Amino acid sequence: MAKVEKAQSAEALAALEEQRRQEQARERAKRVRQNAELGGLWSRRDFFGRLGWGGFGIFSGITLLAFVRSAFPRVLFTPPSTFKAGLPSDYAIGEVSERFKKEHRVWIVRVPDGFYALFAKCTHLGCTPRWLPVEEKFKCPCHGSGFRRSGVNFEGPAPRPLERYRITLAEDGQLVVDMGVTYRYEKGDWNKPGAFLKA
């Protein structure tokens, strides 16, 4: 008899379990109908779950994109810092050559005892001055700074003289201007060998 009672109680438990499952299914169906009537497709739990997974997906995508981009670094083209400026015989004594002003921002000045290369950038705010041959000076169009043929400032707001670039003679006899090396007057650099080429 105990076996019969045990079997009946097991059947009763199974029936209760089945009844509980059916009750939960009815509750879920009722909530879905209520959400549909209210216009909602998802429950709050569904919404935040999908929001979390969406955020994780976006973060993973951005991280992967950054990793892939790091494999292909951006390389900027930088023009060479040196250029050949022709033979010394191409320049007349007393000439301020503007041949390389547009391309390299350089004036090559020939004086009786040699050459020097001036950086065509005003030391006030970086504008490009103009050479005025009649007045024998460089004049900045932005704020009126004036520089002598040597590059020394004498009027306007420019705080210091123009800079010089290194100028040397190549093996083939041409002038070579190195824009990677600058010489500043106020530091005493104009007395250094590369600031002036004796010819």
PDB file of C-alpha atoms in Angstrom:
ATOM      1  CA  MET A   1       0.000   0.000   0.000  1.00  0.00           C
ATOM      2  CA  ALA A   2       2.849   2.348   0.659  1.00  0.00           C
ATOM      3  CA  LYS A   3       3.968   1.830  -2.894  1.00  0.00           C
ATOM      4  CA  VAL A   4       0.551   2.805  -4.206  1.00  0.00           C
ATOM      5  CA  GLU A   5       0.523   5.967  -2.081  1.00  0.00           C
ATOM      6  CA  LYS A   6       4.027   6.845  -3.267  1.00  0.00           C
ATOM      7  CA  ALA A   7       2.998   6.383  -6.910  1.00  0.00           C
ATOM      8  CA  GLN A   8      -0.111   8.531  -6.386  1.00  0.00           C
ATOM      9  CA  SER A   9       1.898  11.269  -4.673  1.00  0.00           C
ATOM     10  CA  ALA A  10       4.457  11.219  -7.540  1.00  0.00           C
ATOM     11  CA  GLU A  11       1.620  11.515 -10.042  1.00  0.00           C
ATOM     12  CA  ALA A  12       0.126  14.347  -8.000  1.00  0.00           C
ATOM     13  CA  LEU A  13       3.478  16.156  -7.934  1.00  0.00           C
ATOM     14  CA  ALA A  14       3.853  15.729 -11.691  1.00  0.00           C
ATOM     15  CA  ALA A  15       0.331  17.058 -12.228  1.00  0.00           C
ATOM     16  CA  LEU A  16       1.045  20.052  -9.978  1.00  0.00           C
ATOM     17  CA  GLU A  17       4.277  20.755 -11.851  1.00  0.00           C
ATOM     18  CA  GLU A  18       2.457  20.581 -15.195  1.00  0.00           C
ATOM     19  CA  GLN A  19      -0.262  22.876 -13.856  1.00  0.00           C
ATOM     20  CA  ARG A  20       2.402  25.399 -12.708  1.00  0.00           C
ATOM     21  CA  ARG A  21       4.041  25.373 -16.164  1.00  0.00           C
ATOM     22  CA  GLN A  22       0.725  25.969 -17.878  1.00  0.00           C
ATOM     23  CA  GLU A  23       0.010  28.832 -15.460  1.00  0.00           C
ATOM     24  CA  GLN A  24       3.388  30.452 -16.286  1.00  0.00           C
ATOM     25  CA  ALA A  25       2.759  30.044 -20.013  1.00  0.00           C
ATOM     26  CA  ARG A  26      -0.647  31.734 -19.647  1.00  0.00           C
ATOM     27  CA  GLU A  27       0.975  34.599 -17.686  1.00  0.00           C
ATOM     28  CA  ARG A  28       3.623  35.075 -20.391  1.00  0.00           C
ATOM     29  CA  ALA A  29       0.995  35.046 -23.118  1.00  0.00           C
ATOM     30  CA  LYS A  30      -1.059  37.565 -21.135  1.00  0.00           C
ATOM     31  CA  ARG A  31       1.975  39.905 -20.758  1.00  0.00           C
ATOM     32  CA  VAL A  32       2.742  39.623 -24.470  1.00  0.00           C
ATOM     33  CA  ARG A  33      -0.859  40.521 -25.316  1.00  0.00           C
ATOM     34  CA  GLN A  34      -0.750  43.465 -22.899  1.00  0.00           C
ATOM     35  CA  ASN A  35       2.530  44.701 -24.406  1.00  0.00           C
ATOM     36  CA  ALA A  36       1.098  44.337 -27.897  1.00  0.00           C
ATOM     37  CA  GLU A  37      -1.985  46.311 -26.873  1.00  0.00           C
ATOM     38  CA  LEU A  38       0.228  49.034 -25.389  1.00  0.00           C
ATOM     39  CA  GLY A  39       2.339  49.112 -28.535  1.00  0.00           C
ATOM     40  CA  GLY A  40       5.475  47.636 -26.928  1.00  0.00           C
ATOM     41  CA  LEU A  41       7.314  44.819 -28.631  1.00  0.00           C
ATOM     42  CA  TRP A  42       9.773  44.079 -25.848  1.00  0.00           C
ATOM     43  CA  SER A  43       9.657  43.860 -22.131  1.00  0.00           C
ATOM     44  CA  ARG A  44      11.972  46.047 -20.070  1.00  0.00           C
ATOM     45  CA  ARG A  45      14.309  43.098 -19.589  1.00  0.00           C
ATOM     46  CA  ASP A  46      14.407  42.452 -23.351  1.00  0.00           C
ATOM     47  CA  PHE A  47      15.048  46.122 -24.072  1.00  0.00           C
ATOM     48  CA  PHE A  48      17.985  46.470 -21.676  1.00  0.00           C
ATOM     49  CA  GLY A  49      19.395  43.132 -22.752  1.00  0.00           C
ATOM     50  CA  ARG A  50      19.393  44.163 -26.399  1.00  0.00           C
ATOM     51  CA  LEU A  51      20.734  47.600 -25.493  1.00  0.00           C
ATOM     52  CA  GLY A  52      23.637  46.000 -23.626  1.00  0.00           C
ATOM     53  CA  TRP A  53      24.485  43.632 -26.472  1.00  0.00           C
ATOM     54  CA  GLY A  54      24.203  46.477 -28.980  1.00  0.00           C
ATOM     55  CA  GLY A  55      26.622  48.609 -26.953  1.00  0.00           C
ATOM     56  CA  PHE A  56      29.023  45.692 -26.685  1.00  0.00           C
ATOM     57  CA  GLY A  57      28.832  45.162 -30.453  1.00  0.00           C
ATOM     58  CA  ILE A  58      29.526  48.825 -31.215  1.00  0.00           C
ATOM     59  CA  PHE A  59      32.460  48.909 -28.778  1.00  0.00           C
ATOM     60  CA  SER A  60      33.891  45.716 -30.290  1.00  0.00           C
ATOM     61  CA  GLY A  61      33.509  47.093 -33.816  1.00  0.00           C
ATOM     62  CA  ILE A  62      35.276  50.355 -32.988  1.00  0.00           C
ATOM     63  CA  THR A  63      38.075  48.481 -31.226  1.00  0.00           C
ATOM     64  CA  LEU A  64      38.510  46.170 -34.217  1.00  0.00           C
ATOM     65  CA  LEU A  65      38.517  49.128 -36.610  1.00  0.00           C
ATOM     66  CA  ALA A  66      41.191  50.901 -34.545  1.00  0.00           C
ATOM     67  CA  PHE A  67      43.295  47.743 -34.521  1.00  0.00           C
ATOM     68  CA  VAL A  68      43.018  47.317 -38.300  1.00  0.00           C
ATOM     69  CA  ARG A  69      43.849  51.014 -38.909  1.00  0.00           C
ATOM     70  CA  SER A  70      46.971  50.731 -36.766  1.00  0.00           C
ATOM     71  CA  ALA A  71      48.277  48.157 -39.223  1.00  0.00           C
ATOM     72  CA  PHE A  72      48.208  50.822 -41.970  1.00  0.00           C
ATOM     73  CA  PRO A  73      49.771  54.019 -40.552  1.00  0.00           C
ATOM     74  CA  ARG A  74      49.274  57.331 -42.316  1.00  0.00           C
ATOM     75  CA  VAL A  75      52.439  58.489 -43.995  1.00  0.00           C
ATOM     76  CA  LEU A  76      52.758  62.134 -44.883  1.00  0.00           C
ATOM     77  CA  PHE A  77      54.939  63.200 -47.767  1.00  0.00           C
ATOM     78  CA  THR A  78      57.648  65.595 -46.727  1.00  0.00           C
ATOM     79  CA  PRO A  79      59.642  67.291 -49.437  1.00  0.00           C
ATOM     80  CA  PRO A  80      63.409  66.919 -49.284  1.00  0.00           C
ATOM     81  CA  SER A  81      65.095  69.465 -47.054  1.00  0.00           C
ATOM     82  CA  THR A  82      67.929  70.125 -49.517  1.00  0.00           C
ATOM     83  CA  PHE A  83      67.839  71.379 -53.074  1.00  0.00           C
ATOM     84  CA  LYS A  84      70.357  72.468 -55.680  1.00  0.00           C
ATOM     85  CA  ALA A  85      70.186  76.136 -56.610  1.00  0.00           C
ATOM     86  CA  GLY A  86      72.394  76.227 -59.706  1.00  0.00           C
ATOM     87  CA  LEU A  87      75.950  77.362 -60.320  1.00  0.00           C
ATOM     88  CA  PRO A  88      77.475  80.417 -58.610  1.00  0.00           C
ATOM     89  CA  SER A  89      77.957  81.975 -62.048  1.00  0.00           C
ATOM     90  CA  ASP A  90      74.140  82.016 -62.471  1.00  0.00           C
ATOM     91  CA  TYR A  91      73.919  84.835 -59.912  1.00  0.00           C
ATOM     92  CA  ALA A  92      75.042  88.422 -60.473  1.00  0.00           C
ATOM     93  CA  ILE A  93      76.842  90.234 -57.666  1.00  0.00           C
ATOM     94  CA  GLY A  94      74.311  92.222 -55.638  1.00  0.00           C
ATOM     95  CA  GLU A  95      71.376  90.070 -56.821  1.00  0.00           C
ATOM     96  CA  VAL A  96      68.585  88.856 -54.551  1.00  0.00           C
ATOM     97  CA  SER A  97      67.243  85.829 -56.399  1.00  0.00           C
ATOM     98  CA  GLU A  98      63.570  85.013 -55.996  1.00  0.00           C
ATOM     99  CA  ARG A  99      63.701  81.841 -58.128  1.00  0.00           C
ATOM    100  CA  PHE A 100      63.079  79.595 -55.118  1.00  0.00           C
ATOM    101  CA  LYS A 101      60.785  81.876 -53.131  1.00  0.00           C
ATOM    102  CA  LYS A 102      57.533  80.266 -54.252  1.00  0.00           C
ATOM    103  CA  GLU A 103      58.620  76.625 -54.132  1.00  0.00           C
ATOM    104  CA  HIS A 104      60.954  76.646 -51.104  1.00  0.00           C
ATOM    105  CA  ARG A 105      60.424  80.076 -49.467  1.00  0.00           C
ATOM    106  CA  VAL A 106      64.086  80.934 -49.960  1.00  0.00           C
ATOM    107  CA  TRP A 107      65.951  83.964 -51.279  1.00  0.00           C
ATOM    108  CA  ILE A 108      69.512  83.433 -52.443  1.00  0.00           C
ATOM    109  CA  VAL A 109      71.562  86.589 -52.025  1.00  0.00           C
ATOM    110  CA  ARG A 110      74.856  87.150 -53.858  1.00  0.00           C
ATOM    111  CA  VAL A 111      77.232  89.669 -52.310  1.00  0.00           C
ATOM    112  CA  PRO A 112      80.788  90.505 -53.507  1.00  0.00           C
ATOM    113  CA  ASP A 113      82.445  87.952 -51.210  1.00  0.00           C
ATOM    114  CA  GLY A 114      79.893  85.087 -51.332  1.00  0.00           C
ATOM    115  CA  PHE A 115      76.336  83.796 -50.885  1.00  0.00           C
ATOM    116  CA  TYR A 116      73.730  83.323 -48.188  1.00  0.00           C
ATOM    117  CA  ALA A 117      70.204  81.886 -48.226  1.00  0.00           C
ATOM    118  CA  LEU A 118      67.426  83.680 -46.339  1.00  0.00           C
ATOM    119  CA  PHE A 119      64.236  82.006 -45.105  1.00  0.00           C
ATOM    120  CA  ALA A 120      61.377  84.056 -46.650  1.00  0.00           C
ATOM    121  CA  LYS A 121      59.271  84.151 -43.496  1.00  0.00           C
ATOM    122  CA  CYS A 122      58.680  87.263 -41.420  1.00  0.00           C
ATOM    123  CA  THR A 123      59.708  86.757 -37.813  1.00  0.00           C
ATOM    124  CA  HIS A 124      56.642  88.644 -36.594  1.00  0.00           C
ATOM    125  CA  LEU A 125      53.707  86.445 -37.661  1.00  0.00           C
ATOM    126  CA  GLY A 126      55.121  84.298 -40.470  1.00  0.00           C
ATOM    127  CA  CYS A 127      53.964  86.188 -43.582  1.00  0.00           C
ATOM    128  CA  THR A 128      56.141  86.122 -46.696  1.00  0.00           C
ATOM    129  CA  PRO A 129      57.907  89.471 -47.214  1.00  0.00           C
ATOM    130  CA  ARG A 130      58.566  90.959 -50.680  1.00  0.00           C
ATOM    131  CA  TRP A 131      61.931  92.080 -52.020  1.00  0.00           C
ATOM    132  CA  LEU A 132      61.800  95.730 -53.090  1.00  0.00           C
ATOM    133  CA  PRO A 133      64.876  96.271 -55.308  1.00  0.00           C
ATOM    134  CA  VAL A 134      64.446 100.058 -55.582  1.00  0.00           C
ATOM    135  CA  GLU A 135      64.394 100.480 -51.797  1.00  0.00           C
ATOM    136  CA  GLU A 136      66.949  97.691 -51.231  1.00  0.00           C
ATOM    137  CA  LYS A 137      64.868  95.998 -48.529  1.00  0.00           C
ATOM    138  CA  PHE A 138      62.467  93.170 -47.757  1.00  0.00           C
ATOM    139  CA  LYS A 139      59.037  94.470 -46.749  1.00  0.00           C
ATOM    140  CA  CYS A 140      56.363  92.389 -45.030  1.00  0.00           C
ATOM    141  CA  PRO A 141      52.887  93.109 -46.469  1.00  0.00           C
ATOM    142  CA  CYS A 142      51.056  92.025 -43.302  1.00  0.00           C
ATOM    143  CA  HIS A 143      52.270  94.483 -40.660  1.00  0.00           C
ATOM    144  CA  GLY A 144      55.010  96.504 -42.332  1.00  0.00           C
ATOM    145  CA  SER A 145      58.160  94.922 -40.938  1.00  0.00           C
ATOM    146  CA  GLY A 146      61.254  95.877 -42.897  1.00  0.00           C
ATOM    147  CA  PHE A 147      64.490  93.903 -43.287  1.00  0.00           C
ATOM    148  CA  ARG A 148      67.766  94.990 -44.864  1.00  0.00           C
ATOM    149  CA  ARG A 149      69.386  92.970 -47.658  1.00  0.00           C
ATOM    150  CA  SER A 150      71.324  91.073 -44.981  1.00  0.00           C
ATOM    151  CA  GLY A 151      68.046  90.038 -43.305  1.00  0.00           C
ATOM    152  CA  VAL A 152      68.437  92.286 -40.248  1.00  0.00           C
ATOM    153  CA  ASN A 153      65.171  93.896 -39.134  1.00  0.00           C
ATOM    154  CA  PHE A 154      65.105  97.692 -38.926  1.00  0.00           C
ATOM    155  CA  GLU A 155      61.427  98.713 -38.929  1.00  0.00           C
ATOM    156  CA  GLY A 156      58.034  97.415 -37.909  1.00  0.00           C
ATOM    157  CA  PRO A 157      57.013  94.854 -35.303  1.00  0.00           C
ATOM    158  CA  ALA A 158      59.364  92.011 -36.330  1.00  0.00           C
ATOM    159  CA  PRO A 159      61.213  91.008 -33.141  1.00  0.00           C
ATOM    160  CA  ARG A 160      64.346  89.615 -34.790  1.00  0.00           C
ATOM    161  CA  PRO A 161      66.150  89.256 -38.144  1.00  0.00           C
ATOM    162  CA  LEU A 162      65.251  86.712 -40.812  1.00  0.00           C
ATOM    163  CA  GLU A 163      66.747  83.240 -40.446  1.00  0.00           C
ATOM    164  CA  ARG A 164      69.383  81.877 -42.783  1.00  0.00           C
ATOM    165  CA  TYR A 165      69.614  78.365 -44.197  1.00  0.00           C
ATOM    166  CA  ARG A 166      72.816  76.397 -44.617  1.00  0.00           C
ATOM    167  CA  ILE A 167      74.335  76.969 -48.056  1.00  0.00           C
ATOM    168  CA  THR A 168      77.240  74.900 -49.387  1.00  0.00           C
ATOM    169  CA  LEU A 169      78.900  73.963 -52.651  1.00  0.00           C
ATOM    170  CA  ALA A 170      78.266  70.460 -54.042  1.00  0.00           C
ATOM    171  CA  GLU A 171      80.922  68.320 -55.749  1.00  0.00           C
ATOM    172  CA  ASP A 172      79.487  69.241 -59.152  1.00  0.00           C
ATOM    173  CA  GLY A 173      79.964  72.952 -58.361  1.00  0.00           C
ATOM    174  CA  GLN A 174      76.303  73.793 -57.722  1.00  0.00           C
ATOM    175  CA  LEU A 175      74.972  75.658 -54.719  1.00  0.00           C
ATOM    176  CA  VAL A 176      73.118  73.410 -52.239  1.00  0.00           C
ATOM    177  CA  VAL A 177      70.621  74.881 -49.770  1.00  0.00           C
ATOM    178  CA  ASP A 178      69.790  72.766 -46.708  1.00  0.00           C
ATOM    179  CA  MET A 179      66.493  73.921 -45.198  1.00  0.00           C
ATOM    180  CA  GLY A 180      66.909  71.503 -42.301  1.00  0.00           C
ATOM    181  CA  VAL A 181      69.587  73.723 -40.725  1.00  0.00           C
ATOM    182  CA  THR A 182      68.770  77.312 -39.748  1.00  0.00           C
ATOM    183  CA  TYR A 183      70.980  80.063 -38.385  1.00  0.00           C
ATOM    184  CA  ARG A 184      69.708  82.890 -36.176  1.00  0.00           C
ATOM    185  CA  TYR A 185      71.469  86.231 -35.964  1.00  0.00           C
ATOM    186  CA  GLU A 186      70.616  86.926 -32.331  1.00  0.00           C
ATOM    187  CA  LYS A 187      72.266  83.645 -31.283  1.00  0.00           C
ATOM    188  CA  GLY A 188      75.446  84.474 -33.166  1.00  0.00           C
ATOM    189  CA  ASP A 189      74.798  81.712 -35.716  1.00  0.00           C
ATOM    190  CA  TRP A 190      75.488  83.904 -38.759  1.00  0.00           C
ATOM    191  CA  ASN A 191      79.215  83.624 -38.003  1.00  0.00           C
ATOM    192  CA  LYS A 192      79.090  79.826 -38.345  1.00  0.00           C
ATOM    193  CA  PRO A 193      80.506  78.242 -41.540  1.00  0.00           C
ATOM    194  CA  GLY A 194      77.206  77.101 -43.134  1.00  0.00           C
ATOM    195  CA  ALA A 195      75.436  80.459 -42.774  1.00  0.00           C
ATOM    196  CA  PHE A 196      77.615  82.113 -45.421  1.00  0.00           C
ATOM    197  CA  LEU A 197      79.391  80.601 -48.439  1.00  0.00           C
ATOM    198  CA  LYS A 198      82.545  82.395 -49.528  1.00  0.00           C
ATOM    199  CA  ALA A 199      82.972  82.339 -53.267  1.00  0.00           C
TER     200      ALA A 199
END
